[in-house]
mmCIF file of C-alpha atoms in Angstrom:
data_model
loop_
_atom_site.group_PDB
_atom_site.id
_atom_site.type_symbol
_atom_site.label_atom_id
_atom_site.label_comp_id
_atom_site.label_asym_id
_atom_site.label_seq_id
_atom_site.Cartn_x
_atom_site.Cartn_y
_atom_site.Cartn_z
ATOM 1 C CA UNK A 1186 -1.737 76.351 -0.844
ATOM 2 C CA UNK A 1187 -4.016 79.405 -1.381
ATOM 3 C CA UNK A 1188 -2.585 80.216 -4.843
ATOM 4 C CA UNK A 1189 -5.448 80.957 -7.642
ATOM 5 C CA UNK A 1190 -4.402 77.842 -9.579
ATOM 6 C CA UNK A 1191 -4.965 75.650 -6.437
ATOM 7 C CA UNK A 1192 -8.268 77.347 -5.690
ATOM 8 C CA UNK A 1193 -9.165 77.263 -9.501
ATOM 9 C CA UNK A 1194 -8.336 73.436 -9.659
ATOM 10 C CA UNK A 1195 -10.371 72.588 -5.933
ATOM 11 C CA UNK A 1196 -13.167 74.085 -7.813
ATOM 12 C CA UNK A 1197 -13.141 72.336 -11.229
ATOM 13 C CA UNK A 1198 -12.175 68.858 -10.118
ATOM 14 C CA UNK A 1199 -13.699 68.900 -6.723
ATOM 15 C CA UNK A 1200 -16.865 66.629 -7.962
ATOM 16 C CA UNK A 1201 -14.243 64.285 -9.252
ATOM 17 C CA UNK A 1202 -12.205 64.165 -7.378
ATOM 18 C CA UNK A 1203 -13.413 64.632 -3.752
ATOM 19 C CA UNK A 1204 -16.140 62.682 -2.881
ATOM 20 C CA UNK A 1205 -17.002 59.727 -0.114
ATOM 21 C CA UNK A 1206 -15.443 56.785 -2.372
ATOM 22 C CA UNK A 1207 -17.348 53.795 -1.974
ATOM 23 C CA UNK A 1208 -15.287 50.665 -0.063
ATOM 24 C CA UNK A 1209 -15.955 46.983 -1.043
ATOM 25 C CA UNK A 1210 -16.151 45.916 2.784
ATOM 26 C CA UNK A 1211 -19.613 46.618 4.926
ATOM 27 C CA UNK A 1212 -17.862 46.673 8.127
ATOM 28 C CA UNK A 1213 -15.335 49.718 8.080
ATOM 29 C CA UNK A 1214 -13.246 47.717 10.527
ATOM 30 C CA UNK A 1215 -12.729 44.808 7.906
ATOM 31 C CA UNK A 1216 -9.881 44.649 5.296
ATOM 32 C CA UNK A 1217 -9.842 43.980 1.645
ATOM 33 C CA UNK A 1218 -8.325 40.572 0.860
ATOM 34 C CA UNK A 1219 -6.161 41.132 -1.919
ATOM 35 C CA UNK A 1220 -5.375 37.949 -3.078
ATOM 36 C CA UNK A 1221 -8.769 36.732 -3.606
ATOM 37 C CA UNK A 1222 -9.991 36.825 -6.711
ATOM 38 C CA UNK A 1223 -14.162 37.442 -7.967
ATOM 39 C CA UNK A 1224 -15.827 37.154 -11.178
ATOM 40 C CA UNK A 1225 -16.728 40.701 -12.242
ATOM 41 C CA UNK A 1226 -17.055 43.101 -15.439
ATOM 42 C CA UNK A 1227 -16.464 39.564 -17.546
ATOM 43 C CA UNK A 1228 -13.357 38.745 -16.215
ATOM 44 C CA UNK A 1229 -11.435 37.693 -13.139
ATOM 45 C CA UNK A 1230 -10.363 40.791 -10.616
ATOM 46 C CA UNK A 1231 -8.739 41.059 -7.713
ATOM 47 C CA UNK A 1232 -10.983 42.180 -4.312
ATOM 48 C CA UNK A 1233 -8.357 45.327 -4.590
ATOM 49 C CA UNK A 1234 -9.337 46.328 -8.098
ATOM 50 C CA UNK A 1235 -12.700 47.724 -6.665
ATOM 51 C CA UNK A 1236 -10.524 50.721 -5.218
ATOM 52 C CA UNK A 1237 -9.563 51.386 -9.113
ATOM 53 C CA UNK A 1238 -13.080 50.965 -9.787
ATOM 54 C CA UNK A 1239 -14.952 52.940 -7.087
ATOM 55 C CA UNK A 1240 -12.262 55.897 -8.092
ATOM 56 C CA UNK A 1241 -12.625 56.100 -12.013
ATOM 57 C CA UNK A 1242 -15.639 55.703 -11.782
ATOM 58 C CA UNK A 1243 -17.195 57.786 -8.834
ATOM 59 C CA UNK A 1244 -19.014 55.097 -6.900
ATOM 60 C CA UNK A 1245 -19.982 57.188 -4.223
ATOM 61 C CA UNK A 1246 -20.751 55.373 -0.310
ATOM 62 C CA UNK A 1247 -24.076 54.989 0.247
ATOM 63 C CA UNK A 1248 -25.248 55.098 -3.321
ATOM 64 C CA UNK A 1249 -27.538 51.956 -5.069
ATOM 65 C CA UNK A 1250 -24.269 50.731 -6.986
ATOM 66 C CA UNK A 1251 -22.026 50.812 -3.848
ATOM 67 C CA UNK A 1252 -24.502 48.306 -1.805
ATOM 68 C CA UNK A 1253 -25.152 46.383 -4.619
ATOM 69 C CA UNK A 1254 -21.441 45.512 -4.806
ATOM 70 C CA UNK A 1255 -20.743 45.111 -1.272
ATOM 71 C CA UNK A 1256 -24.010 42.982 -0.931
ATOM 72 C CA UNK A 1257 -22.298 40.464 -3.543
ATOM 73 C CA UNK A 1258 -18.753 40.518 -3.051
ATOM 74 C CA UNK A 1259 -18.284 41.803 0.610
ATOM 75 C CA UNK A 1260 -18.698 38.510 2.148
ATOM 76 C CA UNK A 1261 -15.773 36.634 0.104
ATOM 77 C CA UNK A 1262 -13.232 40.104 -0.981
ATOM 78 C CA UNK A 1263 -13.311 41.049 2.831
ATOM 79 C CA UNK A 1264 -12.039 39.784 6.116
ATOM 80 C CA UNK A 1265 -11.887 41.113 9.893
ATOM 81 C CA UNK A 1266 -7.953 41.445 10.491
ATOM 82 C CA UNK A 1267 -6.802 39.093 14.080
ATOM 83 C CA UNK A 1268 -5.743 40.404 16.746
ATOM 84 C CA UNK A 1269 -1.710 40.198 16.732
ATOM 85 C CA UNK A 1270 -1.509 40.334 20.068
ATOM 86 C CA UNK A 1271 -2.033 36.211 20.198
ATOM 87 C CA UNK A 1272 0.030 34.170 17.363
ATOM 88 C CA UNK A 1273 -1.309 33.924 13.713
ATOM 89 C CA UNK A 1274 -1.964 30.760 12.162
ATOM 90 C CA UNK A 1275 0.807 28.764 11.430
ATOM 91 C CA UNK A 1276 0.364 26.310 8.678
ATOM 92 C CA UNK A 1277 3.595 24.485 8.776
ATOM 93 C CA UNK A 1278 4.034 24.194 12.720
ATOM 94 C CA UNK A 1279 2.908 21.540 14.736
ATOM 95 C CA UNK A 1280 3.158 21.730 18.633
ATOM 96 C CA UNK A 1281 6.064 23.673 19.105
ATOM 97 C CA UNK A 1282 8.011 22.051 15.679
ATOM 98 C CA UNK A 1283 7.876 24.494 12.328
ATOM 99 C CA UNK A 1284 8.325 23.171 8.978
ATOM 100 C CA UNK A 1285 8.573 23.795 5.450
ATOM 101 C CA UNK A 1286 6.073 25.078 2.979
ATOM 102 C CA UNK A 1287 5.874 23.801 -0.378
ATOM 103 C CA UNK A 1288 4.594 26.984 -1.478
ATOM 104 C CA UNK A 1289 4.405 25.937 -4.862
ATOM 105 C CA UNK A 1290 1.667 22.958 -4.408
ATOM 106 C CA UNK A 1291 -1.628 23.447 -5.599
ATOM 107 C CA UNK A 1292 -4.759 22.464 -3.560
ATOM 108 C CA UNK A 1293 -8.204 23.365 -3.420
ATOM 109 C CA UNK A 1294 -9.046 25.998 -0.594
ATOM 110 C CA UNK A 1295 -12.409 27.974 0.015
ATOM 111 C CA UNK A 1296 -13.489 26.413 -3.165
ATOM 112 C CA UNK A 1297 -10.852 27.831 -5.141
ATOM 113 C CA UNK A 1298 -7.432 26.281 -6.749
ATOM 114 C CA UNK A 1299 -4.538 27.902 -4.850
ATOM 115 C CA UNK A 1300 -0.979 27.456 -3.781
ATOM 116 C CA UNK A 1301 0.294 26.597 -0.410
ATOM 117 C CA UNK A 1302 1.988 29.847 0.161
ATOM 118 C CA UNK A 1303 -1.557 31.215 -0.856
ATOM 119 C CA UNK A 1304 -3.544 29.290 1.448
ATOM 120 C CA UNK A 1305 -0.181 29.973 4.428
ATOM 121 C CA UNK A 1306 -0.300 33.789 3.955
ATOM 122 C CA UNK A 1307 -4.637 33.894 4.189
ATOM 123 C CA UNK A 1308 -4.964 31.966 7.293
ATOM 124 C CA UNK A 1309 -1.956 34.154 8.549
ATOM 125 C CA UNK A 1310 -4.006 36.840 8.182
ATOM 126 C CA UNK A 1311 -7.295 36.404 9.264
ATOM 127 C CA UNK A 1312 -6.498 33.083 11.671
ATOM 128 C CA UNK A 1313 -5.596 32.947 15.373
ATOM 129 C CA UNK A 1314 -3.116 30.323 16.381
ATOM 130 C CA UNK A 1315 -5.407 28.562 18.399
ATOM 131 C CA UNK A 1316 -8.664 28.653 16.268
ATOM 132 C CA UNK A 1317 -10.920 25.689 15.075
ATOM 133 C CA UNK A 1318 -9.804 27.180 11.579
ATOM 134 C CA UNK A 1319 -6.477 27.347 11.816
ATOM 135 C CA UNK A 1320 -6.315 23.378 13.099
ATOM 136 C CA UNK A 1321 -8.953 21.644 10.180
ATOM 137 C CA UNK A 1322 -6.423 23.979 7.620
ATOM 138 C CA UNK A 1323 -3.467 21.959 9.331
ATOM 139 C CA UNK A 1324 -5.015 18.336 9.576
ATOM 140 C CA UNK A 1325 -6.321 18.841 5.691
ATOM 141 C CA UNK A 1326 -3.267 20.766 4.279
ATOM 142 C CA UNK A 1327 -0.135 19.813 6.297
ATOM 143 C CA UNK A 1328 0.358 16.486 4.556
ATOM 144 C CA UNK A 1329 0.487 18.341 1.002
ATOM 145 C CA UNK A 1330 1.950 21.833 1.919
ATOM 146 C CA UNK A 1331 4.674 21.071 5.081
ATOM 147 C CA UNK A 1332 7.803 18.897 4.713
ATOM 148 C CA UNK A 1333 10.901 18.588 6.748
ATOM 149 C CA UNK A 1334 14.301 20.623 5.809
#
């Protein structure tokens, strides 16, 4: 705002606080899949905790620590966003009849325990209606996630 104190403060913190953050995704076009979760720093984090991490600790892009991340957790914390113009996956629909999720039930999915409502909400996300993906997740999930009202 032009005062001295801003100025001051742009000066002392800029190194800190402005710099090109590093992302987790390769592909600038992908998104960060929140609810997947990666070993890392001796415990279990969310893909979204490397924002946290890139931040307090000044990962800047490009540098050997920023590839060295996205090189081994790019490829499971991100995904390339659908287009919405065509219908998302739909777990609990068959033909043109929706049903229930048992969001609750636990099943295995991309190698990892996870709910129903987990496994609903991901292929949501990143699966088109009418995609090989979307119909294997039906014919091995339906039977334990979808029921009738």
């Amino acid at each position: 705002n032009g005062t001295e104190e801003c100025t001051s403060s742009i000066s002392e913190f800029r190194d800190f606080c402005c710099f090109d953050k590093c992302t987790i995704c390769m592909n600038e076009t992908e998104m960060v899949d929140w609810e997947t979760y990666v070993d890392f720093d001796s415990s279990s984090q969310s893909c979204g905790n490397f924002d946290w991490y890139f931040t307090s600790n000044v990962v800047k892009k490009g540098s050997q620590e920023c590839t060295d991340l996205q090189m081994a957790y790019s490829e499971k914390c991100c995904y390339a966003p659908i287009d919405y113009t065509v219908p998302a996956c739909s777990l609990c629909k068959q033909g043109e009849v929706w049903y229930d999720l048992n969001g609750d039930i636990q099943v295995e999915f991309e190698g990892e325990p996870r709910s129903c409502n987990e496994v609903s909400n991901s292929l949501f996300r990143k699966s088109e209606d009418s995609s090989e993906i979307c119909a294997q997740a039906r014919s091995e999930y339906f039977d334990s996630c979808c029921f009738v009202k």
